Short mmCIF file of C-alpha atoms in Angstrom, two decimals:
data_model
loop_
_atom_site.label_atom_id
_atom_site.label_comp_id
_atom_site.label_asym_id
_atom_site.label_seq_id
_atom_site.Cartn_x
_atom_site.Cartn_y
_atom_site.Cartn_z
CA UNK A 148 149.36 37.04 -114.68
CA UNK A 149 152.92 36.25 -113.97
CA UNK A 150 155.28 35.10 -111.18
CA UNK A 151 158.58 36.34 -109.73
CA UNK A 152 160.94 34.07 -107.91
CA UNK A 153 163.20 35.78 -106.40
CA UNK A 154 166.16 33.60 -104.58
CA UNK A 155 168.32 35.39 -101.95
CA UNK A 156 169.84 32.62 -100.25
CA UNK A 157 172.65 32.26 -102.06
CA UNK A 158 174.15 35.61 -101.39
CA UNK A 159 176.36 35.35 -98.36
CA UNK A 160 176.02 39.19 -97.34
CA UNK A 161 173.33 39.55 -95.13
CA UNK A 162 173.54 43.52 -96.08
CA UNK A 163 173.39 43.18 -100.32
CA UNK A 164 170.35 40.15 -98.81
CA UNK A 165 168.45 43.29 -97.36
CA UNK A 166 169.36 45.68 -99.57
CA UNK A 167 168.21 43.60 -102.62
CA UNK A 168 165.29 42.80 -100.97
CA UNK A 169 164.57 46.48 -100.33
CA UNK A 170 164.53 47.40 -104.00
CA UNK A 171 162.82 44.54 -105.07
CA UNK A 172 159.72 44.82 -102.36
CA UNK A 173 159.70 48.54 -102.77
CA UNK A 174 159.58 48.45 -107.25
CA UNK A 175 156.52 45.51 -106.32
CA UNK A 176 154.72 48.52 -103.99
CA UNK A 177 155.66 51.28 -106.38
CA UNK A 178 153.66 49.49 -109.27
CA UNK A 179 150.66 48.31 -106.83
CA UNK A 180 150.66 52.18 -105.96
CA UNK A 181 150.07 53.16 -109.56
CA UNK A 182 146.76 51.18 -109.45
CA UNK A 183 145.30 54.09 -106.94
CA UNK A 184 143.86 56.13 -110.40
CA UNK A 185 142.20 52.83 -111.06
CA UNK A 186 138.27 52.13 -110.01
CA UNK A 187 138.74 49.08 -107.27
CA UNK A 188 136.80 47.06 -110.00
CA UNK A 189 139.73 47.07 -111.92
CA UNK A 190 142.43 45.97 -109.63
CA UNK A 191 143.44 42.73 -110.16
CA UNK A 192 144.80 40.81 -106.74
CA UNK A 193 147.99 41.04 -106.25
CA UNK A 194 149.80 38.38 -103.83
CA UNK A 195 153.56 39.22 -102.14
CA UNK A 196 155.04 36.16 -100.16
CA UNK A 197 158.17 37.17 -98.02
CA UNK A 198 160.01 33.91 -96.50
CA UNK A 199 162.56 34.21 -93.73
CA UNK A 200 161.26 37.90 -93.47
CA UNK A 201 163.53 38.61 -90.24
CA UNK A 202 166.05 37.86 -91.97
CA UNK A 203 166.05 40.60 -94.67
CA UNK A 204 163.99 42.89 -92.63
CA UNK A 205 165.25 47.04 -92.88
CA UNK A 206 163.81 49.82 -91.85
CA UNK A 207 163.62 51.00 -95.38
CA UNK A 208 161.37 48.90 -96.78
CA UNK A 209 158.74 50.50 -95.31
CA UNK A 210 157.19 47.06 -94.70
CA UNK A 211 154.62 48.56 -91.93
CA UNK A 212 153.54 51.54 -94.51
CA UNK A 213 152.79 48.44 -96.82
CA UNK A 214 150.53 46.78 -94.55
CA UNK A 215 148.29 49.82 -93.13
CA UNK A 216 147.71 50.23 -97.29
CA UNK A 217 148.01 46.77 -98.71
CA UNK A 218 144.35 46.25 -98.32
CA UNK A 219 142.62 49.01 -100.24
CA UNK A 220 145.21 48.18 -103.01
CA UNK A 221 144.12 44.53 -103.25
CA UNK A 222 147.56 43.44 -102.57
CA UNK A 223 147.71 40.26 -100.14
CA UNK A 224 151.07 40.30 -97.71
CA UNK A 225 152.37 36.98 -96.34
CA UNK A 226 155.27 37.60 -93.94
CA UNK A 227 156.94 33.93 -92.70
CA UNK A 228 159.29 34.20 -90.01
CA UNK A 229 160.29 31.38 -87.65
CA UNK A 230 159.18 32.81 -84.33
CA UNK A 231 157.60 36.87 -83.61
CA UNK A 232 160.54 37.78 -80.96
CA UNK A 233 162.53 37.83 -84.29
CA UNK A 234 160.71 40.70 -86.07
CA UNK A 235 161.36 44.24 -84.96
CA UNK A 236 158.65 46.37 -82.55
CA UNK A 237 157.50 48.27 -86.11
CA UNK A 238 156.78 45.20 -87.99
CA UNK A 239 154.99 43.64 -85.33
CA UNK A 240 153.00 46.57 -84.66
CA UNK A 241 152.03 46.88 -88.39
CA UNK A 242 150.90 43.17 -88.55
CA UNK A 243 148.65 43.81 -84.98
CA UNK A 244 147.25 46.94 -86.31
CA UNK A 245 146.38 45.73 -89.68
CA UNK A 246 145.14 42.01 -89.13
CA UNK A 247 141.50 42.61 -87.63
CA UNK A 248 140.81 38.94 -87.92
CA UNK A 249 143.83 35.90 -86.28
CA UNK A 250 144.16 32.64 -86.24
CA UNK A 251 146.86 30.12 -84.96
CA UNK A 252 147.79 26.99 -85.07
CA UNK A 253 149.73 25.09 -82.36
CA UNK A 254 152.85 26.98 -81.24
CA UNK A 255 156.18 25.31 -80.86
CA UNK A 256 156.89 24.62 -76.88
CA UNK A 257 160.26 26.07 -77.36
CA UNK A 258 158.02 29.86 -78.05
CA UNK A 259 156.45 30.15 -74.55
CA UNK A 260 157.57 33.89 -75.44
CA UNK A 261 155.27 33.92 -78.76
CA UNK A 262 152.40 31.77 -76.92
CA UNK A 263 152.88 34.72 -74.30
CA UNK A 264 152.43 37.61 -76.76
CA UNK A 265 149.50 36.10 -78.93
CA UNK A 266 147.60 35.17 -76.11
CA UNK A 267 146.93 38.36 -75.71
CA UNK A 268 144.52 39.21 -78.62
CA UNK A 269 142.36 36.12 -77.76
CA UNK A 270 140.52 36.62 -74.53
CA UNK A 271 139.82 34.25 -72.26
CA UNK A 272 142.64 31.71 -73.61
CA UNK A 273 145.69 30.93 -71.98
CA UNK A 274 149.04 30.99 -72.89
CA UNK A 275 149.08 27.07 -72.56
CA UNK A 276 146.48 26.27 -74.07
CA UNK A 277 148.52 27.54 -77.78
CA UNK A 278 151.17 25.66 -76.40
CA UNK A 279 148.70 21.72 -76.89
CA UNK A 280 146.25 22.91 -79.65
CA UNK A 281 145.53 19.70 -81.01
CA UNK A 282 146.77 18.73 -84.19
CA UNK A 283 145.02 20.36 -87.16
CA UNK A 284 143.06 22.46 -84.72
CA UNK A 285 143.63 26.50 -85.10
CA UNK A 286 142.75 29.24 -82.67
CA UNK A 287 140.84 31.93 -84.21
CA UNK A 288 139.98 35.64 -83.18
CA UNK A 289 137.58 36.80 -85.97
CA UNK A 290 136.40 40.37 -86.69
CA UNK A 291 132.39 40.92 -87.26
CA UNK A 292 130.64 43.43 -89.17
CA UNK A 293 129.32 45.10 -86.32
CA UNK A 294 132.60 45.61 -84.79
CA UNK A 295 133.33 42.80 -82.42
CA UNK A 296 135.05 39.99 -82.54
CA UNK A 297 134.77 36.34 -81.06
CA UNK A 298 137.45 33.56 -80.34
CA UNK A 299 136.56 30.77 -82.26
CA UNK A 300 138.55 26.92 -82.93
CA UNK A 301 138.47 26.36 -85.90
CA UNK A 302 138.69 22.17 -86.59
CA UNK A 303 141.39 22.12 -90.60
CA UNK A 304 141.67 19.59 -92.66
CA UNK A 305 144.61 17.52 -92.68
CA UNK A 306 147.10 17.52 -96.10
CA UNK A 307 145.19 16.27 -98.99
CA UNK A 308 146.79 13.51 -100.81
CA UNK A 309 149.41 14.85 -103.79
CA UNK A 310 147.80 15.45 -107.24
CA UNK A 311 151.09 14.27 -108.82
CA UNK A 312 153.42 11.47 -108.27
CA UNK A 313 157.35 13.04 -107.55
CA UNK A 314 158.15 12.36 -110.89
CA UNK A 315 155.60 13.88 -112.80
CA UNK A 316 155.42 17.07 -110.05
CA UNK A 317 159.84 16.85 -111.41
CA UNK A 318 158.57 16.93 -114.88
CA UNK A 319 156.28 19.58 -114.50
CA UNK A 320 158.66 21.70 -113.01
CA UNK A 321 161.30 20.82 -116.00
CA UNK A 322 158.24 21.81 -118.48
CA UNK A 323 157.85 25.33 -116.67
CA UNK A 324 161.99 26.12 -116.90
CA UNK A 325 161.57 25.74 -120.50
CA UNK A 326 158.60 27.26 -120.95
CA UNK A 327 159.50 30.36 -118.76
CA UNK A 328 162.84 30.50 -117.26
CA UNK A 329 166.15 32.33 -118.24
CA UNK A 330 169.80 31.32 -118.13
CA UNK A 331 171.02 32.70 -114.89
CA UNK A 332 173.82 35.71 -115.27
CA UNK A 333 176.91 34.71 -114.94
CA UNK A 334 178.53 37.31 -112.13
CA UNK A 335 181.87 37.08 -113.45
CA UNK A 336 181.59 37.12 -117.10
CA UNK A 337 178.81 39.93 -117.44
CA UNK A 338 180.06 43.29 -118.77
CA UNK A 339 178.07 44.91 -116.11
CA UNK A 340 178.95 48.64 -117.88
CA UNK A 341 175.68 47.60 -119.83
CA UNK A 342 173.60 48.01 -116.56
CA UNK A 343 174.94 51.35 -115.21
CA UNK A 344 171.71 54.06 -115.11
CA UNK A 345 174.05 56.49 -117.04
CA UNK A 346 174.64 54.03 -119.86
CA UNK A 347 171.03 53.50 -119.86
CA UNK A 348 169.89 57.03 -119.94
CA UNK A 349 172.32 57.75 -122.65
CA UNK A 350 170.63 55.08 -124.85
CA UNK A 351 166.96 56.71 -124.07
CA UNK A 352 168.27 60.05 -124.66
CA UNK A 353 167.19 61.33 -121.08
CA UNK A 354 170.53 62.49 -119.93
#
């Protein structure tokens, strides 16, 4: 019943971005993997929101292995990138081989590349026609218990007014620090011998 923020913009590396990314989303699949023993009854739903996902995207993550198993495991994957050209063949193929049901909103007339590619998995429409959905308005391709599937549009609601003024959303936010967060390590004063596996196998006795 808890959730991780985990911010990697700060790190200038792109390559300590990815590779921290890479431990963190493979420990997350490692633990939803543990649930297998488990009757599906008993799996609680699990949600794992990747923003900027080109950006931090490695062949190591095994991101496509995720999303051919995410689904029995009752683990929801949200992958945000800006535009599909920028995720790699593997990714791309795990998404299209794994997401029986599609929908899209209005694509940005820059991505005639993107309108190009996703036209493809809804028959009969045209690449234009993603390119002046109207606003609120999504294009839908959704998968039927016999097996087919129909294109559908799909008329959304627009944004609902905010619950909270900006003050009180601030003050809610200031509530939840106190309640939950952590001071933040400090990089250059931590005495990071403490974090070494050795040191920490010593102190369990498993070396």
């Amino acid at each position: 019943g808890k959730i991780l923020l985990v911010k990697l913009s700060n790190i200038g590396d792109e390559d300590i971005q990815k590779f921290i990314a890479t431990i963190i989303i493979r420990r997350i699949w490692a633990a939803i993997q543990e649930r297998s023993n488990l009757q599906k009854h008993q799996y609680d739903p699990y949600f794992l929101v990747i923003d900027e996902f080109a950006k931090i995207e490695d062949d190591s993550m095994g991101i496509d292995e995720i999303l051919s198993e995410a689904r029995s495991l009752q683990l929801s994957v949200t992958l945000a990138t800006q535009q599909l050209r920028q995720l790699s063949e593997t990714s791309k193929q795990g998404v299209e081989n794994n997401c029986k049901s599609l929908f899209t909103f209005r694509v940005g007339s820059a991505n005639q590349e993107d309108a190009t590619h996703l036209a493809k998995s809804f028959s009969g429409v045209d690449p234009s026609t993603l390119l002046d959905i109207d606003e609120y308005v999504l294009i839908g391709k959704v998968f039927m218990k016999n097996g087919d599937s129909k294109v559908v549009a799909i008329d959304t609601f627009p944004p609902y007014p905010p619950l909270r003024s900006p003050e009180k959303a601030e003050q809610l936010i200031r509530d939840s620090m106190n309640r939950f967060g952590t001071e933040p390590i400090d990089v250059d004063d931590t005495d990071w011998d403490e974090y070494r596996i050795s040191n920490r196998l010593e102190e369990s006795g498993k070396r």
